[in-house]
Short mmCIF file of C-alpha atoms (C1' of nucleotides) in Angstrom, two decimals:
data_model
loop_
_atom_site.label_atom_id
_atom_site.label_comp_id
_atom_site.label_asym_id
_atom_site.label_seq_id
_atom_site.Cartn_x
_atom_site.Cartn_y
_atom_site.Cartn_z
CA MET D 180 204.43 113.30 81.31
CA THR D 181 204.41 116.38 83.46
CA THR D 182 207.68 117.08 85.23
CA ILE D 183 207.15 117.80 88.91
CA ARG D 184 209.73 119.77 90.85
CA LEU D 185 209.55 120.09 94.62
CA THR D 186 211.71 121.75 97.23
CA ASN D 187 213.50 119.16 99.32
CA THR D 188 214.01 120.47 102.83
CA ARG D 189 217.03 118.25 103.25
CA THR D 190 218.92 119.91 100.39
CA ARG D 191 216.95 123.17 100.44
CA ARG D 192 216.79 122.89 96.69
CA LYS D 193 214.05 122.44 94.16
CA GLU D 194 214.53 118.93 92.82
CA LEU D 195 213.09 116.92 90.01
CA PHE D 196 210.55 114.52 91.45
CA GLU D 197 211.13 110.96 90.25
CA PRO D 198 209.03 108.39 92.04
CA ILE D 199 210.61 105.15 93.12
CA ASP D 200 207.68 103.37 91.48
CA PRO D 201 205.46 105.48 89.18
CA GLY D 202 202.85 102.77 89.58
CA ASN D 203 202.64 103.53 93.30
CA VAL D 204 203.73 106.99 94.39
CA ARG D 205 203.92 107.05 98.17
CA MET D 206 203.52 110.01 100.50
CA TYR D 207 203.41 110.22 104.28
CA VAL D 208 202.25 113.32 106.13
CA CYS D 209 202.22 113.81 109.88
CA GLY D 210 198.65 114.05 111.09
CA PRO D 211 196.86 115.26 114.19
CA THR D 212 197.14 114.35 117.83
CA VAL D 213 193.49 113.91 118.64
CA TYR D 214 192.88 115.77 121.88
CA ASP D 215 191.19 118.97 120.68
CA ARG D 216 189.67 120.75 117.71
CA ALA D 217 192.08 121.46 114.86
CA HIS D 218 193.23 125.05 114.82
CA LEU D 219 193.86 127.02 111.66
CA GLY D 220 197.56 126.19 111.75
CA ASN D 221 196.72 122.50 111.64
CA ALA D 222 194.74 123.13 108.48
CA ARG D 223 197.60 124.49 106.44
CA PRO D 224 199.55 121.24 105.90
CA VAL D 225 196.28 119.39 105.34
CA VAL D 226 195.35 121.73 102.50
CA VAL D 227 198.86 122.04 101.09
CA PHE D 228 199.45 118.31 100.92
CA ASP D 229 195.94 117.79 99.64
CA VAL D 230 196.90 119.88 96.62
CA LEU D 231 200.03 117.79 96.19
CA PHE D 232 197.90 114.63 96.46
CA ARG D 233 195.57 115.96 93.76
CA LEU D 234 198.50 116.85 91.53
CA LEU D 235 200.11 113.44 91.94
CA ARG D 236 196.81 111.74 91.21
CA HIS D 237 196.41 113.87 88.12
CA VAL D 238 199.88 113.12 86.83
CA TYR D 239 200.28 109.45 87.84
CA GLY D 240 196.66 108.39 87.98
CA ALA D 241 194.30 108.29 90.93
CA ASP D 242 194.99 104.62 91.57
CA HIS D 243 198.74 105.06 91.58
CA VAL D 244 199.19 107.29 94.60
CA THR D 245 199.16 106.15 98.21
CA TYR D 246 198.78 108.86 100.81
CA VAL D 247 199.19 108.02 104.48
CA ARG D 248 198.40 110.43 107.28
CA ASN D 249 198.63 109.13 110.80
CA VAL D 250 196.34 109.74 113.74
CA THR D 251 198.14 110.06 117.06
CA ASP D 252 195.69 108.67 119.57
CA VAL D 253 198.15 107.83 122.32
CA ASP D 254 199.78 110.87 123.84
CA ASP D 255 200.23 112.53 127.19
CA LYS D 256 198.14 115.52 126.13
CA ILE D 257 195.26 113.12 125.59
CA ASN D 258 195.91 111.48 128.95
CA ALA D 259 195.89 114.88 130.61
CA ARG D 260 192.63 115.76 128.90
CA ALA D 261 191.09 112.53 130.13
CA ALA D 262 192.31 113.07 133.67
CA GLU D 263 190.97 116.60 133.92
CA SER D 264 187.62 115.84 132.31
CA GLY D 265 187.07 112.41 133.79
CA ARG D 266 186.19 111.14 130.35
CA ASP D 267 187.30 107.92 128.76
CA ILE D 268 190.36 108.24 126.54
CA ARG D 269 188.79 106.36 123.71
CA ALA D 270 185.74 108.63 123.84
CA ILE D 271 187.97 111.67 123.57
CA THR D 272 190.03 110.38 120.66
CA GLU D 273 186.99 109.11 118.76
CA GLU D 274 185.17 112.38 119.15
CA THR D 275 188.19 114.48 118.25
CA LEU D 276 188.90 112.42 115.16
CA ARG D 277 185.29 112.82 114.05
CA TRP D 278 185.61 116.59 114.49
CA TYR D 279 188.86 116.55 112.57
CA HIS D 280 187.25 114.78 109.67
CA GLU D 281 184.27 117.12 109.66
CA ASP D 282 186.47 120.20 109.70
CA MET D 283 188.98 118.99 107.10
CA ASP D 284 186.14 117.79 104.87
CA ALA D 285 184.74 121.30 105.09
CA LEU D 286 188.05 122.56 103.73
CA GLY D 287 187.66 120.24 100.77
CA ALA D 288 190.55 117.97 101.70
CA LEU D 289 190.37 114.49 100.22
CA ARG D 290 190.71 111.70 102.75
CA PRO D 291 194.13 110.04 102.63
CA THR D 292 194.38 106.47 101.38
CA HIS D 293 195.22 105.30 104.90
CA GLU D 294 194.79 106.96 108.27
CA PRO D 295 196.52 104.59 110.65
CA ARG D 296 195.91 105.08 114.35
CA ALA D 297 198.90 104.71 116.62
CA THR D 298 197.03 102.48 119.06
CA GLU D 299 196.46 99.92 116.31
CA TRP D 300 200.16 99.63 115.49
CA ILE D 301 201.71 99.21 118.90
CA GLY D 302 203.00 95.77 117.90
CA ALA D 303 204.92 97.20 114.96
CA MET D 304 206.42 99.85 117.23
CA ILE D 305 207.51 97.28 119.80
CA ALA D 306 209.10 95.23 117.04
CA MET D 307 211.01 98.24 115.70
CA ILE D 308 212.19 99.22 119.17
CA GLY D 309 213.40 95.65 119.67
CA THR D 310 215.36 95.83 116.44
CA LEU D 311 216.94 99.11 117.51
CA ILE D 312 218.04 97.56 120.81
CA ASP D 313 219.43 94.50 119.02
CA ARG D 314 221.43 96.72 116.71
CA GLY D 315 222.83 98.79 119.53
CA HIS D 316 220.92 101.96 118.69
CA ALA D 317 218.71 101.89 121.76
CA TYR D 318 218.96 100.93 125.39
CA GLU D 319 216.72 100.19 128.30
CA ALA D 320 217.03 102.32 131.41
CA ALA D 321 214.73 102.67 134.39
CA GLY D 322 211.80 101.09 132.57
CA HIS D 323 212.30 103.35 129.57
CA VAL D 324 213.80 102.58 126.21
CA LEU D 325 215.87 105.40 124.76
CA PHE D 326 217.33 106.02 121.35
CA ARG D 327 221.10 106.45 121.43
CA VAL D 328 221.47 109.57 119.30
CA ARG D 329 225.26 109.34 119.14
CA SER D 330 224.92 105.98 117.43
CA TYR D 331 223.54 107.58 114.29
CA ARG D 332 226.22 109.55 112.53
CA ASP D 333 223.95 111.64 110.34
CA TYR D 334 221.74 112.83 113.17
CA GLY D 335 220.91 116.47 112.47
CA ALA D 336 221.41 116.28 108.71
CA LEU D 337 217.83 117.20 107.90
CA SER D 338 217.71 120.30 110.03
CA GLY D 339 221.33 121.34 109.56
CA ARG D 340 222.45 120.90 113.12
CA SER D 341 225.29 119.02 114.67
CA VAL D 342 224.87 117.04 117.83
CA ASP D 343 227.50 119.15 119.57
CA ASP D 344 225.78 122.40 118.63
CA MET D 345 222.58 121.10 120.05
CA ILE D 346 224.17 120.11 123.32
CA ALA D 347 225.65 123.59 123.62
CA GLY D 348 222.31 125.35 123.40
CA ALA D 349 220.19 122.59 124.80
CA ARG D 350 217.28 123.53 126.96
CA VAL D 351 216.14 119.96 127.32
CA GLU D 352 215.49 118.61 130.70
CA VAL D 353 217.95 115.83 131.20
CA ALA D 354 216.56 112.73 132.82
CA PRO D 355 219.15 111.10 135.04
CA PHE D 356 218.92 107.74 133.28
CA LYS D 357 219.88 109.13 129.87
CA GLU D 358 223.32 108.27 128.54
CA ASP D 359 223.30 111.50 126.60
CA PRO D 360 221.09 114.56 126.97
CA LEU D 361 219.79 114.30 123.40
CA ASP D 362 218.67 110.69 123.66
CA PHE D 363 214.93 110.51 123.22
CA VAL D 364 212.27 108.15 124.48
CA LEU D 365 211.06 105.22 122.41
CA TRP D 366 209.07 103.57 125.16
CA LYS D 367 208.04 104.70 128.60
CA PRO D 368 206.41 102.92 131.52
CA SER D 369 202.74 103.47 132.33
CA ASP D 370 201.35 103.36 135.81
CA PRO D 371 197.97 101.62 136.17
CA SER D 372 196.08 104.90 135.65
CA LEU D 373 197.56 105.37 132.17
CA PRO D 374 197.04 103.51 128.93
CA GLY D 375 199.66 100.85 128.46
CA TRP D 376 200.59 97.77 126.51
CA GLU D 377 202.62 94.77 127.52
CA SER D 378 206.13 94.83 126.11
CA PRO D 379 209.52 93.20 126.73
CA TRP D 380 210.24 96.25 128.91
CA GLY D 381 207.10 96.05 130.96
CA ARG D 382 203.70 97.67 130.65
CA GLY D 383 204.10 100.99 128.94
CA ARG D 384 203.39 103.23 125.96
CA PRO D 385 205.35 104.46 122.99
CA GLY D 386 207.19 107.74 122.72
CA TRP D 387 205.85 110.16 120.17
CA HIS D 388 208.24 109.66 117.26
CA ILE D 389 208.25 105.90 116.86
CA GLU D 390 204.70 105.65 115.53
CA CYS D 391 205.55 107.46 112.32
CA SER D 392 208.57 105.25 111.70
CA ALA D 393 206.62 102.05 112.37
CA MET D 394 203.45 102.97 110.47
CA SER D 395 205.16 104.47 107.44
CA ARG D 396 207.22 101.31 107.11
CA ALA D 397 204.21 99.05 107.49
CA LEU D 398 202.13 100.90 104.92
CA LEU D 399 204.69 102.37 102.53
CA GLY D 400 207.80 100.23 102.96
CA ASP D 401 211.40 100.94 103.93
CA SER D 402 211.75 103.48 101.14
CA PHE D 403 209.08 105.85 99.94
CA ASP D 404 208.83 109.09 98.02
CA ILE D 405 207.63 112.02 100.07
CA HIS D 406 207.40 112.82 103.75
CA GLY D 407 205.67 116.03 104.71
CA GLY D 408 204.57 118.10 107.64
CA GLY D 409 204.82 121.49 109.27
CA LEU D 410 208.22 123.12 109.50
CA ASP D 411 208.11 122.93 113.27
CA LEU D 412 208.27 119.16 112.97
CA GLN D 413 211.58 119.26 111.14
CA PHE D 414 213.35 119.16 114.45
CA PRO D 415 213.23 117.09 116.50
CA HIS D 416 210.33 114.98 115.25
CA HIS D 417 211.47 114.27 111.71
CA GLU D 418 215.11 114.06 112.69
CA ASN D 419 214.16 111.39 115.18
CA GLU D 420 212.03 109.53 112.67
CA ILE D 421 214.96 109.40 110.29
CA ALA D 422 217.30 108.16 112.98
CA GLN D 423 214.90 105.40 114.06
CA SER D 424 213.99 104.24 110.59
CA ARG D 425 217.46 104.32 109.11
CA CYS D 426 219.01 102.58 112.09
CA ALA D 427 216.32 99.91 112.35
CA HIS D 428 216.32 99.25 108.59
CA PRO D 429 219.51 100.55 107.03
CA GLU D 430 218.71 98.63 103.87
CA GLY D 431 215.93 101.12 103.20
CA GLY D 432 216.27 104.78 102.42
CA PHE D 433 213.21 105.95 104.37
CA ALA D 434 211.79 109.15 102.85
CA ARG D 435 213.50 110.47 99.75
CA LEU D 436 212.02 113.93 99.68
CA TRP D 437 211.14 116.02 102.69
CA MET D 438 208.62 118.80 102.40
CA HIS D 439 207.74 121.29 105.11
CA ASN D 440 205.14 123.98 105.04
CA GLU D 441 205.95 127.26 106.77
CA MET D 442 203.98 128.38 109.76
CA LEU D 443 200.73 130.24 109.91
CA LEU D 444 200.47 133.68 111.47
CA VAL D 445 197.37 135.57 112.49
CA ASP D 446 197.51 139.33 112.03
CA GLY D 447 201.28 139.04 111.68
CA ARG D 448 201.91 137.12 114.86
CA LYS D 449 202.15 133.52 115.80
CA MET D 450 198.78 132.15 116.75
CA SER D 451 198.65 131.64 120.49
CA LYS D 452 196.12 131.57 123.23
CA SER D 453 197.90 134.25 125.22
CA LEU D 454 197.82 136.73 122.35
CA GLY D 455 194.12 136.16 121.95
CA ASN D 456 194.44 135.34 118.27
CA PHE D 457 193.95 131.61 118.62
CA PHE D 458 191.03 130.02 116.83
CA THR D 459 190.00 126.72 115.38
CA VAL D 460 188.76 125.88 111.92
CA ARG D 461 185.36 125.24 113.49
CA ASP D 462 185.35 128.75 114.99
CA LEU D 463 185.74 130.19 111.51
CA LEU D 464 183.12 127.92 109.96
CA ASP D 465 180.68 128.79 112.73
CA ARG D 466 181.34 132.46 112.12
CA GLY D 467 180.08 131.87 108.61
CA VAL D 468 183.40 131.81 106.80
CA PRO D 469 182.94 129.11 104.15
CA GLY D 470 185.51 126.32 104.11
CA GLU D 471 186.24 127.14 100.51
CA VAL D 472 187.20 130.67 101.52
CA ILE D 473 189.56 129.36 104.19
CA ARG D 474 191.09 127.05 101.62
CA PHE D 475 191.53 129.86 99.12
CA VAL D 476 193.30 132.05 101.64
CA LEU D 477 195.58 129.20 102.70
CA LEU D 478 196.53 128.60 99.07
CA SER D 479 197.05 132.24 98.19
CA THR D 480 200.53 132.17 99.73
CA HIS D 481 203.20 129.69 98.66
CA TYR D 482 203.49 126.89 101.21
CA GLY D 483 207.15 127.66 101.83
CA ARG D 484 206.43 131.11 103.18
CA PRO D 485 204.81 132.17 106.40
CA MET D 486 201.10 132.70 105.78
CA ASP D 487 199.36 135.55 107.52
CA TRP D 488 195.65 135.07 108.15
CA THR D 489 193.62 138.28 108.26
CA ASP D 490 189.89 138.87 108.05
CA ALA D 491 190.52 141.24 105.15
CA LYS D 492 191.98 138.38 103.12
CA ALA D 493 188.98 136.22 103.90
CA ARG D 494 186.60 138.94 102.74
CA GLU D 495 188.49 139.46 99.52
CA ALA D 496 188.65 135.72 98.88
CA GLN D 497 184.92 135.37 99.45
CA GLU D 498 184.10 138.03 96.88
CA ILE D 499 186.42 136.52 94.30
CA LEU D 500 185.06 133.01 94.81
CA PHE D 501 181.50 134.25 94.59
CA ARG D 502 182.18 135.82 91.21
CA TRP D 503 183.98 132.73 89.99
CA HIS D 504 181.08 130.52 91.01
CA GLU D 505 178.73 132.65 88.92
CA ILE D 506 180.91 131.94 85.90
CA ALA D 507 181.68 128.31 86.67
CA ARG D 508 178.08 127.37 87.39
CA GLN D 509 177.09 127.99 83.80
CA ALA D 510 179.70 125.67 82.31
CA PRO D 511 180.50 121.98 82.38
CA GLU D 512 183.75 120.98 84.06
CA GLY D 513 186.52 120.82 81.51
CA PRO D 514 190.02 119.43 81.83
CA PRO D 515 192.48 121.59 83.78
CA HIS D 516 194.28 124.21 81.76
CA PRO D 517 197.77 122.91 80.88
CA GLU D 518 199.33 125.94 82.54
CA MET D 519 197.56 125.04 85.76
CA VAL D 520 199.27 121.68 85.85
CA ASP D 521 202.63 123.26 85.07
CA LEU D 522 202.22 125.87 87.79
CA LEU D 523 201.44 123.29 90.44
CA ALA D 524 204.17 121.00 89.15
CA ASP D 525 206.59 123.85 89.84
CA ASP D 526 206.82 123.33 93.58
CA LEU D 527 203.09 123.87 94.12
CA ASN D 528 202.85 127.44 92.90
CA THR D 529 199.36 127.87 94.24
CA ALA D 530 199.53 131.67 94.18
CA GLY D 531 200.44 131.57 90.50
CA ALA D 532 197.66 129.06 89.97
CA ILE D 533 195.15 131.45 91.48
CA ALA D 534 196.42 134.15 89.14
CA LEU D 535 195.70 131.83 86.24
CA LEU D 536 192.17 131.29 87.52
CA HIS D 537 191.72 135.06 87.51
CA ARG D 538 192.73 135.07 83.87
CA LEU D 539 190.37 132.24 82.94
CA ALA D 540 187.54 133.94 84.79
CA GLY D 541 188.31 137.17 82.97
CA GLU D 542 188.10 135.35 79.68
CA GLY D 543 184.79 133.86 80.75
CA ASP D 544 186.10 130.35 80.19
CA GLY D 545 183.92 128.59 82.73
CA ALA D 546 184.88 125.06 81.72
CA ALA D 547 188.62 125.68 82.03
CA LEU D 548 188.01 127.65 85.22
CA ARG D 549 186.16 124.75 86.82
CA GLY D 550 188.56 122.09 85.64
CA SER D 551 191.60 124.05 86.71
CA ALA D 552 190.17 125.08 90.05
CA ALA D 553 189.40 121.43 90.75
CA LEU D 554 193.13 120.72 90.95
CA LEU D 555 193.28 123.23 93.77
CA GLY D 556 190.15 121.75 95.31
CA LEU D 557 188.16 124.90 94.59
CA LEU D 558 184.84 125.59 92.86
CA GLY D 559 183.50 122.11 93.48
CA GLU D 560 179.75 121.68 93.78
CA GLU D 561 179.83 120.70 97.42
CA MET D 562 182.37 123.38 98.32
CA GLY D 563 180.45 126.07 96.53
CA ARG D 564 177.09 125.50 98.14
CA TRP D 565 177.53 128.66 100.19
CA ALA D 566 177.70 130.70 96.98
CA GLU D 567 174.52 129.36 95.45
CA PRO D 568 171.86 131.97 94.95
CA LYS D 569 169.61 132.00 97.97
CA ALA D 570 166.90 133.92 96.20
CA ASP D 571 163.89 132.45 94.47
CA GLY D 572 164.53 132.81 90.73
CA ASP D 573 160.87 133.36 89.81
CA LEU D 574 160.58 136.02 92.45
CA LEU D 575 163.61 137.81 91.11
CA ALA D 576 162.34 137.58 87.56
CA ARG D 577 159.02 139.10 88.60
CA LEU D 578 160.72 141.90 90.48
CA ALA D 579 163.04 142.59 87.59
CA GLN D 580 160.13 142.87 85.22
CA THR D 581 158.24 145.23 87.48
CA LEU D 582 161.32 147.41 87.86
CA THR D 583 161.92 147.42 84.13
CA GLN D 584 158.39 148.70 83.59
CA GLU D 585 158.76 151.23 86.37
CA ARG D 586 161.94 152.46 84.75
CA VAL D 587 160.23 152.99 81.42
CA ARG D 588 157.54 154.99 83.23
CA ALA D 589 160.09 156.95 85.25
CA ARG D 590 162.02 157.90 82.18
CA GLN D 591 158.88 159.38 80.71
CA THR D 592 157.73 161.20 83.82
CA ARG D 593 161.26 162.07 84.96
CA ASP D 594 160.23 160.93 88.42
CA PHE D 595 162.76 158.34 89.52
CA SER D 596 161.90 158.34 93.22
CA THR D 597 159.91 155.07 93.26
CA LEU D 598 162.54 153.29 91.22
CA ASP D 599 165.38 154.56 93.40
CA ARG D 600 163.59 153.53 96.56
CA ALA D 601 163.10 150.01 95.22
CA ARG D 602 166.72 149.82 94.21
CA GLN D 603 167.83 150.98 97.63
CA ALA D 604 165.69 148.38 99.38
CA LEU D 605 166.87 145.56 97.12
CA THR D 606 170.50 146.52 97.60
CA GLU D 607 169.97 146.36 101.35
CA ALA D 608 168.50 142.87 100.97
CA GLY D 609 171.73 141.79 99.28
CA ILE D 610 170.55 142.02 95.68
CA GLU D 611 172.67 143.78 93.13
CA VAL D 612 170.56 145.89 90.80
CA ARG D 613 171.96 146.36 87.33
CA MET D 614 170.29 148.73 84.93
CA THR D 615 171.25 148.23 81.35
CA ALA D 616 170.05 150.39 78.49
CA ASP D 617 166.68 148.68 78.18
CA ALA D 618 166.20 146.44 81.20
CA VAL D 619 166.73 145.97 84.89
CA THR D 620 168.37 142.74 86.00
CA LEU D 621 168.78 141.47 89.55
CA HIS D 622 171.72 139.47 90.84
CA PRO D 623 171.73 137.89 94.27
CA GLY D 624 174.95 138.57 96.15
CA PRO D 625 176.62 136.54 98.91
CA GLY D 626 174.68 138.40 101.59
CA THR D 627 171.22 137.96 100.15
CA ASP D 628 168.43 137.97 102.73
CA PRO D 629 165.69 135.75 101.25
CA ALA D 630 163.09 136.65 103.87
CA ARG D 631 163.54 140.35 103.34
CA LEU D 632 163.38 139.77 99.62
CA ARG D 633 159.98 138.08 99.92
CA GLU D 634 158.69 141.06 101.87
CA LEU D 635 159.93 143.43 99.22
CA ALA D 636 158.40 141.39 96.45
CA ALA D 637 155.03 141.54 98.18
CA GLU D 638 155.38 145.29 98.35
CA ILE D 639 156.82 146.08 94.97
CA ALA D 640 155.49 143.36 92.73
CA PRO D 641 152.45 141.85 94.40
"C1'" G F 174 223.96 131.31 122.25
"C1'" G F 175 223.15 127.49 117.85
"C1'" C F 176 220.36 126.60 113.19
"C1'" G F 177 217.12 128.29 109.36
"C1'" G F 178 213.96 131.78 106.70
"C1'" G F 179 212.25 136.54 105.19
"C1'" U F 180 212.38 142.01 103.64
"C1'" U F 181 208.66 143.42 96.34
"C1'" G F 182 204.22 149.17 94.36
"C1'" G F 183 198.53 151.83 99.15
"C1'" C F 184 197.45 146.44 100.73
"C1'" G F 185 197.97 141.18 99.50
"C1'" G F 186 201.28 138.32 96.61
"C1'" A F 187 204.22 135.60 92.28
"C1'" G F 188 207.65 134.49 88.45
"C1'" A F 189 211.87 135.66 85.63
"C1'" G F 190 219.36 138.08 84.80
"C1'" G F 191 217.23 142.24 80.03
"C1'" U F 192 210.14 142.60 77.66
"C1'" U F 193 202.77 143.90 81.77
"C1'" A F 194 202.69 139.16 87.08
"C1'" C F 195 198.10 138.82 89.12
"C1'" G F 196 194.22 140.33 92.73
"C1'" C F 197 192.10 144.19 95.86
"C1'" A F 198 191.93 149.38 96.49
"C1'" G F 199 192.84 154.18 93.94
"C1'" C F 200 192.72 157.45 89.68
"C1'" G F 201 190.95 158.86 84.46
"C1'" G F 202 187.46 157.65 80.61
"C1'" A F 203 183.18 155.07 78.15
"C1'" U F 204 178.26 153.85 79.62
"C1'" U F 205 174.06 155.63 82.97
"C1'" G F 206 168.45 159.88 84.70
"C1'" C F 207 171.90 158.90 89.04
"C1'" A F 208 174.35 154.73 90.80
"C1'" A F 209 175.95 149.73 90.56
"C1'" A F 210 177.92 146.31 87.33
"C1'" U F 211 180.73 146.08 82.92
"C1'" C F 212 184.46 147.68 79.41
"C1'" C F 213 188.94 150.65 78.26
"C1'" G F 214 193.10 153.10 80.22
"C1'" U F 215 196.36 154.08 84.37
"C1'" G F 216 201.17 152.35 88.90
"C1'" U F 217 209.35 152.03 86.25
"C1'" A F 218 207.84 148.54 93.58
"C1'" G F 219 211.80 145.52 94.92
"C1'" A F 220 215.19 147.28 103.08
"C1'" C F 221 220.37 149.32 102.89
"C1'" C F 222 225.69 149.01 101.15
"C1'" G F 223 229.08 146.75 98.00
"C1'" G F 224 230.50 142.94 94.15
"C1'" U F 225 229.83 139.98 89.46
"C1'" U F 226 227.62 141.49 84.58
"C1'" C F 227 226.88 145.15 78.67
"C1'" G F 228 222.63 144.90 82.11
"C1'" A F 229 220.20 142.70 88.88
"C1'" U F 230 214.55 143.52 92.18
"C1'" U F 231 216.34 138.45 90.25
"C1'" C F 232 223.30 135.78 91.32
"C1'" C F 233 227.37 136.63 95.43
"C1'" G F 234 229.03 139.11 100.05
"C1'" G F 235 228.04 142.38 104.11
"C1'" U F 236 224.63 145.61 107.25
"C1'" A F 237 219.88 146.59 109.44
"C1'" C F 238 215.26 144.97 110.79
"C1'" C F 239 211.54 141.03 111.21
"C1'" C F 240 210.19 135.91 111.93
"C1'" G F 241 210.55 130.68 113.04
"C1'" C F 242 212.93 126.30 115.30
"C1'" C F 243 216.19 124.63 119.26
"C1'" U F 244 210.40 122.71 124.84
"C1'" C F 245 204.24 120.10 123.39
"C1'" C F 246 203.14 122.19 118.69
"C1'" A F 247 201.23 121.79 111.67
#
RNA sequence: GGCGGGUUGGCGGAGAGGUUACGCAGCGGAUUGCAAAUCCGUGUAGACCGGUUCGAUUCCGGUACCCGCCUCCA
């Protein structure tokens, strides 16, 4: 059995991964709030944890891994979007979730086992909030229910902060009804214009953090193996989840291993609308950057390091993938190379894994290349459609033959002008012209222009 | 202010206390009518200052600079 080692954010150490139940390895990853298109930063955890999902399935068996990723479809950003657009909330969340699926599918991410929507688990949240009140960890004030942070001794353990430190540097707006500035909302009242559910505390809606505690418990139990998300969620979101879950169900351990991916930068800076470097996954796809290329770039840096997106990286990735597809296409998919599994099992060393793919490609081992790349979600048939030759094979064969003959003639007459003109034109149409000792062969590149090629064929080899 | 992370060759980017990462680009060569492609060869890089060690880019401490979180955020 492969030994998997993963960095646990809580201990900041690489730890041996031992599932609670190898027959059902359980992972929870924080998913999207569905109010707008996913930006590139949203894509990083999706792709990173997709690789982990693939690895776990490979090691423990596809039927022995449960992956839950929530959909936050009740949130004040959504309400704001509805208010400003006049659209129905449900219409917004449905549409945004559909977009999310389209975009993440394009990146080759497998769908999680479960994608619970917050609005379908309000009952579980109300029940958990009730338990927290009963146990003295939460209180009702001014129509709100708040979590009493001071009641949980280990609050801050995940992110390495103490409650007193946080108070000292707190920039939180302190609502007058809070017992303590750090207390956070579990439930808040909704006026008639806002979505709301009946509860023991009146008509209202849940705070942001409680959904993850309630849904992870419902689908994975009081104790499960891995909880993941972006590093920015470490505090306060994950800290609050831990506090809620541990206090409501102290008999459980909640998540054993915490994993956080580092942030994504664009051209060395945080992606933001004001810097003008903000874009969505869909923007890139529409610009013609294949999803597979985006995925490759995201995996070329270890998940624990900041990842800088640049167009230069995308171009380089596209050329590499194109070459790999040429090799992989001619081979059946083999099993992954053992080193590939070991590399990923070592805290998801995706950069090292890509280096191995370079080696396999260099050796011309198409079967191992395909099988190994599959663990990274690369070189799949669907994913690689963009790299399929766009040129008509018969047409190319005819052109190649004509050029071969022309070359024989040119060598005799020492007049290469016709041949060179044809080569020039083909190169401009995105065809690579290779002249070996006795033949001319043509290889369509990623930028092949099929229409232009047909014109040239009519001219050169009618 | 509090907490955390980073600094590797022209660029990107890994692992490992002592032996080539790898990719891209560059350079030299083979090949070619010329190119392209391919093949071969080629780079002692590790912010700075100390310490531990026979030996550190790799461990420890400090300095500088950069970044993130602490507020919605993946």
